[in-house]
N, CA and C of each residue as an Amber inpcrd file, in Angstrom:
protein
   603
  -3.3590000 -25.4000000  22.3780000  -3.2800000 -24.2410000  23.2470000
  -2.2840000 -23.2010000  22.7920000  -1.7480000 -23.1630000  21.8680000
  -0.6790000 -22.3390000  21.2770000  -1.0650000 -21.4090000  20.6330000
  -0.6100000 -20.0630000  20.4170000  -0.8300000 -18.8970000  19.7970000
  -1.0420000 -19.5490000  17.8040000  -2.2400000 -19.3880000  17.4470000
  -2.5710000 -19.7810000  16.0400000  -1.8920000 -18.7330000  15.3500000
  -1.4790000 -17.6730000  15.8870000  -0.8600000 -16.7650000  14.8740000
   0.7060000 -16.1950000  15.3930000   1.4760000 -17.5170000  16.4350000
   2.4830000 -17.8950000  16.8250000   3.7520000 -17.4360000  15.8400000
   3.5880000 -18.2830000  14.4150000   4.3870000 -18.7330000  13.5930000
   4.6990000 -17.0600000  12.8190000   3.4590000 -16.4430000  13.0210000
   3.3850000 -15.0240000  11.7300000   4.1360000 -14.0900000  12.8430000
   3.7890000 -14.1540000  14.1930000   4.5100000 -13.1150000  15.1830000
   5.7680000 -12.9740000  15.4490000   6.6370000 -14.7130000  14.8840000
   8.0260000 -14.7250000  15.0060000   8.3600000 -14.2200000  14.3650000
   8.1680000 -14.4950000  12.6870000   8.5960000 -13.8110000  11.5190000
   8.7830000 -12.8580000  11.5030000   7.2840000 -12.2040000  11.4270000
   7.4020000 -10.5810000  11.8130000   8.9090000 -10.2940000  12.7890000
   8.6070000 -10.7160000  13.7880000   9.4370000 -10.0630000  15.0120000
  11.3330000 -10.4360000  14.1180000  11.6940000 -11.3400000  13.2120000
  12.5950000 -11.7000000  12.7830000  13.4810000 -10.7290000  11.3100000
  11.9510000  -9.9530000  11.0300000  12.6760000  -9.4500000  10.1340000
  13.3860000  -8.2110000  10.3430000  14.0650000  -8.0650000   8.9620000
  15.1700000  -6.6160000   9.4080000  14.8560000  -5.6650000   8.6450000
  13.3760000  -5.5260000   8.8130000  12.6480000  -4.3590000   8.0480000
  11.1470000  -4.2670000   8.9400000  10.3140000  -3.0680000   9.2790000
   9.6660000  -3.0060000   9.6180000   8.1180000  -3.5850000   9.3240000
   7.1020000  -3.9000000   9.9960000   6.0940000  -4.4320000   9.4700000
   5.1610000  -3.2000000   9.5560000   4.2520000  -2.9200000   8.4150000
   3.3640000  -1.3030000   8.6530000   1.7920000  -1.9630000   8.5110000
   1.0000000  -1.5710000   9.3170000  -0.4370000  -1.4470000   8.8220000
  -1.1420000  -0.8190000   9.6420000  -1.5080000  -0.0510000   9.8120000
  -2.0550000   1.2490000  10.4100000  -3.3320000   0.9240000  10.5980000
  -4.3860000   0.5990000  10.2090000  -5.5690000  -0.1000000  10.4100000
  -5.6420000  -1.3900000  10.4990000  -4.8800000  -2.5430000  11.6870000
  -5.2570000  -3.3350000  11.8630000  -5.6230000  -3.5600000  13.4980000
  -6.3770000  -3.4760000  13.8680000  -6.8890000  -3.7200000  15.1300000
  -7.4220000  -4.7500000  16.1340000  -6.6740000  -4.8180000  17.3790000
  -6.5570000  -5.6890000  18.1140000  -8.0320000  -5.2140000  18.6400000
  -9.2880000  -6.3880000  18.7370000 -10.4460000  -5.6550000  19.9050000
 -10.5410000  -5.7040000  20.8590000  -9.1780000  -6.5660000  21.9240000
  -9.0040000  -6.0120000  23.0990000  -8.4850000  -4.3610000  23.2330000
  -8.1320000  -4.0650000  22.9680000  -7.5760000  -2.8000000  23.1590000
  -7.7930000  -1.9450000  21.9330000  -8.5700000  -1.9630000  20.8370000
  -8.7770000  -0.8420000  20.4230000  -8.2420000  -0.2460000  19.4700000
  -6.1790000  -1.2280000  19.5250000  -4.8350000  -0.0340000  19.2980000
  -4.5500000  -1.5910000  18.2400000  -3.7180000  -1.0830000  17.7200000
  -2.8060000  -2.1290000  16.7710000  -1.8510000  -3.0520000  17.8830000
  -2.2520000  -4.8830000  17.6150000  -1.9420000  -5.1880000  18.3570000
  -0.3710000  -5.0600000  18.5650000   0.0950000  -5.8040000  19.7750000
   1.0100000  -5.4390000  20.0540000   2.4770000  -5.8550000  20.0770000
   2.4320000  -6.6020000  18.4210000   3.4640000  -7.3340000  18.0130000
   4.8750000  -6.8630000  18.0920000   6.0510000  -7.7120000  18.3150000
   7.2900000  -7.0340000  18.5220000   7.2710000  -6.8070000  16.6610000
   7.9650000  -5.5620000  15.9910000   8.6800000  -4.9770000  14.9050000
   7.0780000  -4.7160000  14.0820000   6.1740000  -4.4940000  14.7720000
   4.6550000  -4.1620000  14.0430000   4.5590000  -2.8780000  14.3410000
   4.0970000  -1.5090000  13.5670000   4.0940000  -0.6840000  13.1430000
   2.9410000  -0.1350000  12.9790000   2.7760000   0.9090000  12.9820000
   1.5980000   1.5190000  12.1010000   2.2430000   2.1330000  10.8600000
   3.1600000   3.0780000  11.2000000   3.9280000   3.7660000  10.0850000
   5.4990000   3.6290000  10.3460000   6.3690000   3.9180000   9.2650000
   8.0440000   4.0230000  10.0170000   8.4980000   5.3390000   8.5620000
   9.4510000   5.7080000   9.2580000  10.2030000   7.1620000   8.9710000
  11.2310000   6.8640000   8.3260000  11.4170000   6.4980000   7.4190000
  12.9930000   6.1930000   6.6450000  13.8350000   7.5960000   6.1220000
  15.0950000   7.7140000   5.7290000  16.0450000   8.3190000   5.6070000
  16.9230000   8.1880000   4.3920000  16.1710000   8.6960000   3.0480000
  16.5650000   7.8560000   1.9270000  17.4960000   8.8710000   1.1350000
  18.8140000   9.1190000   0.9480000  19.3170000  10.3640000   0.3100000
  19.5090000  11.8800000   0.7970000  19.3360000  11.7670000   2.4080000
  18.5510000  13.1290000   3.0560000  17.4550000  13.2540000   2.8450000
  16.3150000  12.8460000   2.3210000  14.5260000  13.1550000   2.2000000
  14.2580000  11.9190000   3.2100000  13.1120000  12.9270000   4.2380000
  12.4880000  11.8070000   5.2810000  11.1000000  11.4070000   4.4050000
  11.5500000  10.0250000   4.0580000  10.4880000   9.6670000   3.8140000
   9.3000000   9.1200000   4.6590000   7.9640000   8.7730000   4.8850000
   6.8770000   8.2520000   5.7570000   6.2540000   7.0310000   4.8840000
   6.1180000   6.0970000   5.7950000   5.5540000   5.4200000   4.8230000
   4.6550000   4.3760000   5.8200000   3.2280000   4.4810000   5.1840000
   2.1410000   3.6590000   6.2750000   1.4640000   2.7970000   5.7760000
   1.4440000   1.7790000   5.8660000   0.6930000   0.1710000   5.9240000
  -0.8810000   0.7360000   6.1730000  -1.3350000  -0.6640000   5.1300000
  -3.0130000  -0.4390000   4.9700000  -3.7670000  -1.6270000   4.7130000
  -4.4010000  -2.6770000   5.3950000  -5.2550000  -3.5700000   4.9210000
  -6.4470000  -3.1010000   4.5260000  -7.1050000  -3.8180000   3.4310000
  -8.1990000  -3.7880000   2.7300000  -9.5570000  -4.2060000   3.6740000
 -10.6890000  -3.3030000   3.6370000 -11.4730000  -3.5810000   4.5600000
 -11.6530000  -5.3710000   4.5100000 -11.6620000  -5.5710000   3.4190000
 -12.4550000  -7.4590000   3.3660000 -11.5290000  -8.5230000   3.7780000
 -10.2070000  -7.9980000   4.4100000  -9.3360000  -8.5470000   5.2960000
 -10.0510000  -9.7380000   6.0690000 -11.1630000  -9.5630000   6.8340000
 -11.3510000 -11.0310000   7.0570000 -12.3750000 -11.8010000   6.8200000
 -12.7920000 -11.3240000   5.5390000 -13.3540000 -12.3810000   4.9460000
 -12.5300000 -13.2950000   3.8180000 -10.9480000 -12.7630000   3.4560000
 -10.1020000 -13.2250000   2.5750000  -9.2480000 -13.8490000   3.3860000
  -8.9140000 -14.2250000   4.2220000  -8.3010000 -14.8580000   5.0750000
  -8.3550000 -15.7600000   6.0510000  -7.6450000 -16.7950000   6.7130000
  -8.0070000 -17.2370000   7.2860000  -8.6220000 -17.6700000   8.4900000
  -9.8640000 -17.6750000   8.7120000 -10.6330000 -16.7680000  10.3210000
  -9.5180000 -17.3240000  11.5180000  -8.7400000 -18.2390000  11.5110000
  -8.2860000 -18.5480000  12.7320000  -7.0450000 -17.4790000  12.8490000
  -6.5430000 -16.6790000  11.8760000  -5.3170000 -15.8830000  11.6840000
  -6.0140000 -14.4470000  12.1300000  -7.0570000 -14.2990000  11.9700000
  -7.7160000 -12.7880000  12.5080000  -8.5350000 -13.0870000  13.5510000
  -8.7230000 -14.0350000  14.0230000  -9.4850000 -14.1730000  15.5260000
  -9.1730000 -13.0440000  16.6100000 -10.1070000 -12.1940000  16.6950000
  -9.8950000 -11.0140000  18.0030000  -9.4410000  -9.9420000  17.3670000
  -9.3790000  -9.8620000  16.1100000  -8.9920000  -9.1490000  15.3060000
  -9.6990000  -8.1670000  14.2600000  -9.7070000  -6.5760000  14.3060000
 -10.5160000  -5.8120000  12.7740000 -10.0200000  -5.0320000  11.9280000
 -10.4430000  -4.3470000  11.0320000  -9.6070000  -3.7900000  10.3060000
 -10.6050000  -2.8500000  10.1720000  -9.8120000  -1.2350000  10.9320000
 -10.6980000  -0.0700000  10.6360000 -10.4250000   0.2850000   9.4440000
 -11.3970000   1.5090000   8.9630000 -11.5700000   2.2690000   7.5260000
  -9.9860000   2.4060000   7.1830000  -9.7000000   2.3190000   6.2460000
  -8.1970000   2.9240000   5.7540000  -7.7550000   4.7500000   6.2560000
  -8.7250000   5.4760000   5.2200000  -8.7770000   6.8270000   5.3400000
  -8.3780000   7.4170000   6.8080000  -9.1410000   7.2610000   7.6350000
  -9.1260000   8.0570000   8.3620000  -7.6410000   7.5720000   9.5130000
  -7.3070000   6.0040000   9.1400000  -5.5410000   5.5920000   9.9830000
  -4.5550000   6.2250000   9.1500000  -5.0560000   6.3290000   7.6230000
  -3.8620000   6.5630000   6.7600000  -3.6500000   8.4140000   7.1650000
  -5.1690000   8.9600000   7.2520000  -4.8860000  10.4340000   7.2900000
  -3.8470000  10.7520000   8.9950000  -4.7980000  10.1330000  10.2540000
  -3.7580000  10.1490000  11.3020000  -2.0590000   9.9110000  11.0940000
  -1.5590000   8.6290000  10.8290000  -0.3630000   8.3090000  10.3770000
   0.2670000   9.7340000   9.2940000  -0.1660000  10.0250000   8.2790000
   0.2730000  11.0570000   7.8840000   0.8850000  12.4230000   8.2460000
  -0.2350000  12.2960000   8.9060000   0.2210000  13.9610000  10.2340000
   0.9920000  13.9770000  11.0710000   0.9670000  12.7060000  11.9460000
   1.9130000  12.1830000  12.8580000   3.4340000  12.3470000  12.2140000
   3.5930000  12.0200000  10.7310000   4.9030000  11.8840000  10.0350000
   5.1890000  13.1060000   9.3220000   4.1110000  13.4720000   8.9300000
   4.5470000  14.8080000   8.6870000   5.1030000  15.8920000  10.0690000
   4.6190000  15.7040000  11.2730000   4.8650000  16.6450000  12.5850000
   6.4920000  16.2980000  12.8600000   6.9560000  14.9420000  12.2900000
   8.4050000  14.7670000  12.4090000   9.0490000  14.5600000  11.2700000
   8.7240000  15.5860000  10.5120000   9.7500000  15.9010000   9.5880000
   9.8420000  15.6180000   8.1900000   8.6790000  14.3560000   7.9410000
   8.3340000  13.7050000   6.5320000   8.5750000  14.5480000   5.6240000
   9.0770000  14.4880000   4.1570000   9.0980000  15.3670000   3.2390000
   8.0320000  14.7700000   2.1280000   7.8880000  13.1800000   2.2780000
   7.3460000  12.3640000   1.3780000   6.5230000  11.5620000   2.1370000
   5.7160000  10.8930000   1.9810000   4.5330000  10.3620000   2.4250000
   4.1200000   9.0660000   1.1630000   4.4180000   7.9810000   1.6330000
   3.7810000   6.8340000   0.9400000   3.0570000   6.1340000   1.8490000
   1.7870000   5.7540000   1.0020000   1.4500000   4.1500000   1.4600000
   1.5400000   2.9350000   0.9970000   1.8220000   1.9100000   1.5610000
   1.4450000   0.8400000   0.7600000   0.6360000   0.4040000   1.4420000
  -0.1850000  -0.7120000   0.6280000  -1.7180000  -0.9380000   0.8690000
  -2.1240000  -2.1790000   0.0550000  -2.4300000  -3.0340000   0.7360000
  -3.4200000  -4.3900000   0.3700000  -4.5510000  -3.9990000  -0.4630000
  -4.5300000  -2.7510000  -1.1200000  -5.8990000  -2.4440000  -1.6480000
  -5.3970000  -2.0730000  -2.8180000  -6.4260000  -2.4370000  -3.9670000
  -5.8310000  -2.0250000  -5.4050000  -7.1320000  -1.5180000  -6.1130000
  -6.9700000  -2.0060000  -7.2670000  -8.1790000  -1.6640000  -8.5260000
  -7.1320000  -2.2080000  -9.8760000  -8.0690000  -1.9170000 -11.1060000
  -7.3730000  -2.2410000 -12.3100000  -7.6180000  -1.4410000 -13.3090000
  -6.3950000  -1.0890000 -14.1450000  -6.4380000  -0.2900000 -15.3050000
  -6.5680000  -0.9650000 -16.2860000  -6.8810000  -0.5000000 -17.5180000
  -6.3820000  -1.2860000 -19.4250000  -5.0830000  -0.0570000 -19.7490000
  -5.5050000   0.5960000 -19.7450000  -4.7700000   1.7710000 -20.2220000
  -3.4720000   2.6060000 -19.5700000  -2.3580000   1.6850000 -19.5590000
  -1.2440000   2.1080000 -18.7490000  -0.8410000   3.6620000 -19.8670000
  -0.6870000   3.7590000 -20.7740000   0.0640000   4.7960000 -21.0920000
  -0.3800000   6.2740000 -20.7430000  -1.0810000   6.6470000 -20.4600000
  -1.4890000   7.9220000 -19.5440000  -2.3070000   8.3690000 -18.1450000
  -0.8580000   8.3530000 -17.7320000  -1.4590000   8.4290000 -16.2420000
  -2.4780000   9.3640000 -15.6950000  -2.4910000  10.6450000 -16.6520000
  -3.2310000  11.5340000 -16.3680000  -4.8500000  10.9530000 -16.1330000
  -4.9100000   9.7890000 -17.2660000  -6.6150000   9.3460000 -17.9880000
  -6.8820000   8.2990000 -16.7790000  -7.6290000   8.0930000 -16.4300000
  -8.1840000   7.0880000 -15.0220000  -9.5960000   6.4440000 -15.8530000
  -9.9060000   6.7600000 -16.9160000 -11.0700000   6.0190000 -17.4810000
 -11.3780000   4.6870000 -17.9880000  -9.8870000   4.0530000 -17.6860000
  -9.7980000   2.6770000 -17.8780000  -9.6390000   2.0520000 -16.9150000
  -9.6630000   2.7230000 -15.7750000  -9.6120000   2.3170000 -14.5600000
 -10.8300000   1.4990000 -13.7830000 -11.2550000   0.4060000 -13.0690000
 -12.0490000   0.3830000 -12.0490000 -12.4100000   1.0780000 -10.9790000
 -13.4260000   2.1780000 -11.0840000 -13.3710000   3.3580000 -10.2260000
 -14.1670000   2.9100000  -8.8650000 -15.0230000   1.7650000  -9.0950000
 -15.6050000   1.5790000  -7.9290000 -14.9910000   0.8320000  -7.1270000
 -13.4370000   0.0200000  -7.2420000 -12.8280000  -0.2000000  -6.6860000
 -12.3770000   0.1650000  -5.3870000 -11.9490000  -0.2570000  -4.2070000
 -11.7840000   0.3820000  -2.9380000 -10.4540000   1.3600000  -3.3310000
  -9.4800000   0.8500000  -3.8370000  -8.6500000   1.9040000  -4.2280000
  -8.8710000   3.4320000  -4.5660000 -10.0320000   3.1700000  -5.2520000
 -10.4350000   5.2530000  -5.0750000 -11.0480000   5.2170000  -4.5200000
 -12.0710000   4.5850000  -3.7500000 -12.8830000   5.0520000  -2.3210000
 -11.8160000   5.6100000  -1.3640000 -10.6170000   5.3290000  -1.5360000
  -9.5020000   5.1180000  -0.0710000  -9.0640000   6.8590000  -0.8790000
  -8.5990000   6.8040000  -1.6580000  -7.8240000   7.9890000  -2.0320000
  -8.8900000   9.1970000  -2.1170000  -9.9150000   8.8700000  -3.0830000
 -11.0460000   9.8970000  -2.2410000 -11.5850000  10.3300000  -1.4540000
 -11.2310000   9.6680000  -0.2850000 -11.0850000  10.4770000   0.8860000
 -10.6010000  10.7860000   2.1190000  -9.0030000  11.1340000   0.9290000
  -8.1590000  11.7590000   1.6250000  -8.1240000  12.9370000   1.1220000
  -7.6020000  13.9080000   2.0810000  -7.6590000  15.0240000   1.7880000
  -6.4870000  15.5310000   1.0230000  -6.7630000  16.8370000   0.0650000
  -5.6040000  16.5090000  -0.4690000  -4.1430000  17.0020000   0.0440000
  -3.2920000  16.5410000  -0.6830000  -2.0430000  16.5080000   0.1010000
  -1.7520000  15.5370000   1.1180000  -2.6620000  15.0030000   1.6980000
  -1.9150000  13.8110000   2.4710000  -0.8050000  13.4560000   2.4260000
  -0.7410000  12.7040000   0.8430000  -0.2600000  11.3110000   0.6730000
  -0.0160000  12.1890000  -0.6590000   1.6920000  11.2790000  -1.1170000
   2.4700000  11.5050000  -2.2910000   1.9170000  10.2550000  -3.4100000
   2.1900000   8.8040000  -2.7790000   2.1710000   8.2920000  -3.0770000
   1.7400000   7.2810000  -2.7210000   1.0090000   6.2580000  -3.8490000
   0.1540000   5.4150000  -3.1310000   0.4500000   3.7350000  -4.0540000
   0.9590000   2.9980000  -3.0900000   1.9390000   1.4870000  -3.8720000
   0.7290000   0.6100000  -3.4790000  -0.0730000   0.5310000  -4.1260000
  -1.5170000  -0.9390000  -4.4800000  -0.8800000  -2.1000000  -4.5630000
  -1.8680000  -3.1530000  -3.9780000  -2.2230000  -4.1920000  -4.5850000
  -3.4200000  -5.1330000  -4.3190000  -3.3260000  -6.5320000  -3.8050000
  -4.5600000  -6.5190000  -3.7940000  -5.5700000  -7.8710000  -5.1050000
  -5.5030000  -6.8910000  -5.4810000  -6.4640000  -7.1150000  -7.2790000
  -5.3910000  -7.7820000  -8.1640000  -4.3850000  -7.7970000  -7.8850000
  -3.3310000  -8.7710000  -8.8770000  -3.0530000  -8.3450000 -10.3370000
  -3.6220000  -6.8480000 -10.3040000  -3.5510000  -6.0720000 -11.5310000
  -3.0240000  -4.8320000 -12.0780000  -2.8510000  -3.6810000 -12.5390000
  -2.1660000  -2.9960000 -12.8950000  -2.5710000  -1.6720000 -12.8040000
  -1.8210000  -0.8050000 -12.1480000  -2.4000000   0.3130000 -12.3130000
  -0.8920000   1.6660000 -12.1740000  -0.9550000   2.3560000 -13.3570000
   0.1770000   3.8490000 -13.2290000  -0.6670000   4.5590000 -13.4080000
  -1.1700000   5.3080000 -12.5170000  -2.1310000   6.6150000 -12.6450000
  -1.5940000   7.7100000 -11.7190000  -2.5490000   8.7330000 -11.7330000
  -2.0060000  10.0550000 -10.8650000  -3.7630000  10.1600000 -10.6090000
  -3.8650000   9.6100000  -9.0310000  -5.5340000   9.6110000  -8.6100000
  -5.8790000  10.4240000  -7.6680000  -6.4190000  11.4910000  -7.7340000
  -6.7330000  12.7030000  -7.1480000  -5.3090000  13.4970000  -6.5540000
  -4.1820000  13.6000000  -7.7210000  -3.1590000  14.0980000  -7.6200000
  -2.0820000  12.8930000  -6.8970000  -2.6400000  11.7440000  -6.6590000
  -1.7740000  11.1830000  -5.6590000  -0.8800000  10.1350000  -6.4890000
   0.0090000  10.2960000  -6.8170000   1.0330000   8.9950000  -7.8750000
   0.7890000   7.5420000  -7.3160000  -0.1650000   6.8240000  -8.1770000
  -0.4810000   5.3830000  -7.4770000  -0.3050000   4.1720000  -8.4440000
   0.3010000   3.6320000  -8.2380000   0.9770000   2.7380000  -9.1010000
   0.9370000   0.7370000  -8.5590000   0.6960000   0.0490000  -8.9530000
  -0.0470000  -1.0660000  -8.9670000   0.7380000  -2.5470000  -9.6710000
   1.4100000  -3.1500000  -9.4030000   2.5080000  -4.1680000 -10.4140000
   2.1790000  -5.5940000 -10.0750000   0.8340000  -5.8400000 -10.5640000
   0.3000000  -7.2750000 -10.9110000   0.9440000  -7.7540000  -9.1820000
   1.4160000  -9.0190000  -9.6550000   1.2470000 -10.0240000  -8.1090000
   2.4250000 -11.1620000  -8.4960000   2.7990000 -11.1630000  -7.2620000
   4.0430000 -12.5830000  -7.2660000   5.1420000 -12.1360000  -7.2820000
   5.4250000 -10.6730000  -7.4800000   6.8790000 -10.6280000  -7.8830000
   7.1750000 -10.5680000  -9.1950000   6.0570000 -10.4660000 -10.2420000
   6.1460000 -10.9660000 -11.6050000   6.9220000  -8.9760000 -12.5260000
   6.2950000  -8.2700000 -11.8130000   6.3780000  -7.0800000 -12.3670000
   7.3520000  -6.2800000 -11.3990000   7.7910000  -4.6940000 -12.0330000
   8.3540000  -3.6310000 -11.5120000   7.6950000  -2.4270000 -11.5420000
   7.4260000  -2.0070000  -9.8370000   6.5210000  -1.1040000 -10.5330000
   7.8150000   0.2540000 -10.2320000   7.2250000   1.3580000 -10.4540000
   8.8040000   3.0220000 -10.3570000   7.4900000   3.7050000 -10.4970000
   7.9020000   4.9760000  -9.7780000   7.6720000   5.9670000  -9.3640000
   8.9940000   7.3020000  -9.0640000   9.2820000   8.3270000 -10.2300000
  10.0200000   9.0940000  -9.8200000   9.7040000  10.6320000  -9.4800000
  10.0520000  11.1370000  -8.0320000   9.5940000  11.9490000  -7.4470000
  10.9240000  13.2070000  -7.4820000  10.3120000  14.3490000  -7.7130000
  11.0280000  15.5480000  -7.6740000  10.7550000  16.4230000  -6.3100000
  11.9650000  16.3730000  -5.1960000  11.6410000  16.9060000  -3.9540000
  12.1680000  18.4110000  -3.8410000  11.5400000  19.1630000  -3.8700000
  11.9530000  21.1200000  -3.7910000  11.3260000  21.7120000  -2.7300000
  12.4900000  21.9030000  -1.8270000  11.9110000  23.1130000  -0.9020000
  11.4050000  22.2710000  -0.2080000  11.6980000  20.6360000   0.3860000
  11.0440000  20.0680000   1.2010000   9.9110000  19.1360000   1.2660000
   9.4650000  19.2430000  -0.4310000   8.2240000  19.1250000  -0.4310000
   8.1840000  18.1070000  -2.0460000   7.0540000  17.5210000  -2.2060000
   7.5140000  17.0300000  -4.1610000   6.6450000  18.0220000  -4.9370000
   7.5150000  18.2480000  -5.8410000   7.1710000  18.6940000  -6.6270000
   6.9740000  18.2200000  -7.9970000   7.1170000  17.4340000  -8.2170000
   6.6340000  16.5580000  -9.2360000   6.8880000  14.8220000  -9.4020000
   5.9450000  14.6530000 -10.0540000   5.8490000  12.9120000  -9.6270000
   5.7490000  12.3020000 -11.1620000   6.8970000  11.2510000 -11.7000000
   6.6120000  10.7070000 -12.7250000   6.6320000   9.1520000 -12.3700000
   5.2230000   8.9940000 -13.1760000   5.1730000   7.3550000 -12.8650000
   5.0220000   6.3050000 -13.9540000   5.5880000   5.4750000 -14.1060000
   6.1790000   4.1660000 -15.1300000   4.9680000   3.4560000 -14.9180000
   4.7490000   2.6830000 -16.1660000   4.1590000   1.5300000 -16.5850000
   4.3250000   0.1420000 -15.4980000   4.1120000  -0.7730000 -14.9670000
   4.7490000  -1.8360000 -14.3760000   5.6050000  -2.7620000 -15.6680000
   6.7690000  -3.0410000 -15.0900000   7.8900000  -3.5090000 -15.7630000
   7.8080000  -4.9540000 -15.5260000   7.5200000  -5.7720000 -16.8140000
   7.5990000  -7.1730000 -16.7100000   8.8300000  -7.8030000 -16.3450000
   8.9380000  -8.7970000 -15.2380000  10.1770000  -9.2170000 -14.5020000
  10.3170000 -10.5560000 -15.3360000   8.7920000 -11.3640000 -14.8500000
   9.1040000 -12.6020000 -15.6320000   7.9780000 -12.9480000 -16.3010000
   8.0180000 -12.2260000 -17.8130000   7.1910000 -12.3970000 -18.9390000
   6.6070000 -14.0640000 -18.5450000   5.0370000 -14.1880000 -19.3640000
   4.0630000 -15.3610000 -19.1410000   3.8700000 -15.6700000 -20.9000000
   3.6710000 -16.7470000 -20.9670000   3.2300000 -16.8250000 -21.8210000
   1.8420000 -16.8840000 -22.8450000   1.0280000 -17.4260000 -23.4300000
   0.1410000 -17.6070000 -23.7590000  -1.1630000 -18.1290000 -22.4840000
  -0.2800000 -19.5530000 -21.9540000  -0.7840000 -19.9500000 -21.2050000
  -0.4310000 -20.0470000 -19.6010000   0.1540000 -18.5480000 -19.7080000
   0.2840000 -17.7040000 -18.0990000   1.5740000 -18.9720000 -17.8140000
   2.4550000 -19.4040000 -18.2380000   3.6470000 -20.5800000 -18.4670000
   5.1800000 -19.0710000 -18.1960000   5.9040000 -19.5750000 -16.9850000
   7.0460000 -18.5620000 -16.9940000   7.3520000 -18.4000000 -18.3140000
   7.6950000 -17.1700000 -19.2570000   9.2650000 -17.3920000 -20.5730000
  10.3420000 -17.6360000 -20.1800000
């Protein structure tokens, strides 16, 4: 008779950082349920620049998971929570706008971010960024796919650092007049090199 998703609501409620996902939906009500320190978006204060930054599950959320952990539970389109959340943060003050997001894709070709042709384009990752409008969103922190991605995808700096903790991903942003004005984005930085046979070095 106990809450099956008991153990994830304490945690959450325990940590000393916010929890974000903007499209996850309770179907009693419609709204993101109504966990203590659960979020749709939160407003940070990094250097004087308000940053925004909004949480995103991947539509196939519950078919990758475990059905007793999403019971009563959906996950609307990304786009259209990520575009709300945006505006909302931009109306108070945002200068910067990130998401992070359970959703990825994969590159070969880290050294030019400009080139996206090594990219997996049919990936949900550019379905999501294609349609947003532009300017939304500065920046967009993937994952997901357990794979790699430094690109600049429909202007938006989106950057991708494998899975586990293994990589670093950076993103450096130039803020003028309120606003960025330019976005340079890094390769993902190996934390703890693998070997031949994926074996820590």
């Amino acid at each position: 008779g106990e809450d099956p998703r008991g153990a994830l609501e304490a945690r959450i409620s325990e940590a000393k950082f916010p929890f974000v996902s903007a499209n996850l939906v309770d179907n009693a009500t419609g709204k993101l349920p109504a966990w203590p320190n659960l979020h749709a978006s939160a407003l940070v204060d990094i250097a004087g620049i308000k940053v925004g930054v909004i949480g995103a599950a991947t539509e196939s959320t519950p078919y990758t998971t475990m059905p007793a952990n999403f019971k009563g539970m959906s996950v609307a389109p990304p786009p259209k929570m990520i575009v709300a959340e945006a505006q909302a943060l931009r109306a108070q003050g945002a200068q910067v706008i990130v998401v992070t997001a359970h959703i990825g894709s994969e590159c070969t070709d880290l050294e030019n971010p400009d080139d996206v042709d090594s990219c997996d384009r049919k990936a949900e990752l550019f379905s999501v960024i294609d349609a947003l409008p532009p300017g939304t969103i500065d920046v967009f922190v993937a994952g997901h796919t357990h794979a790699a991605v430094a690109h600049k995808i429909d202007g938006v700096a989106t950057i991708e650092s494998l899975s586990a903790g293994r990589a670093f991903g950076r993103v450096d942003l130039r803020v003028k007049a309120g606003k960025v004005a330019a976005a340079t984005i890094h390769p993902p930085q190996l934390v703890c090199p693998l070997d031949k046979d994926h074996n820590p070095i």
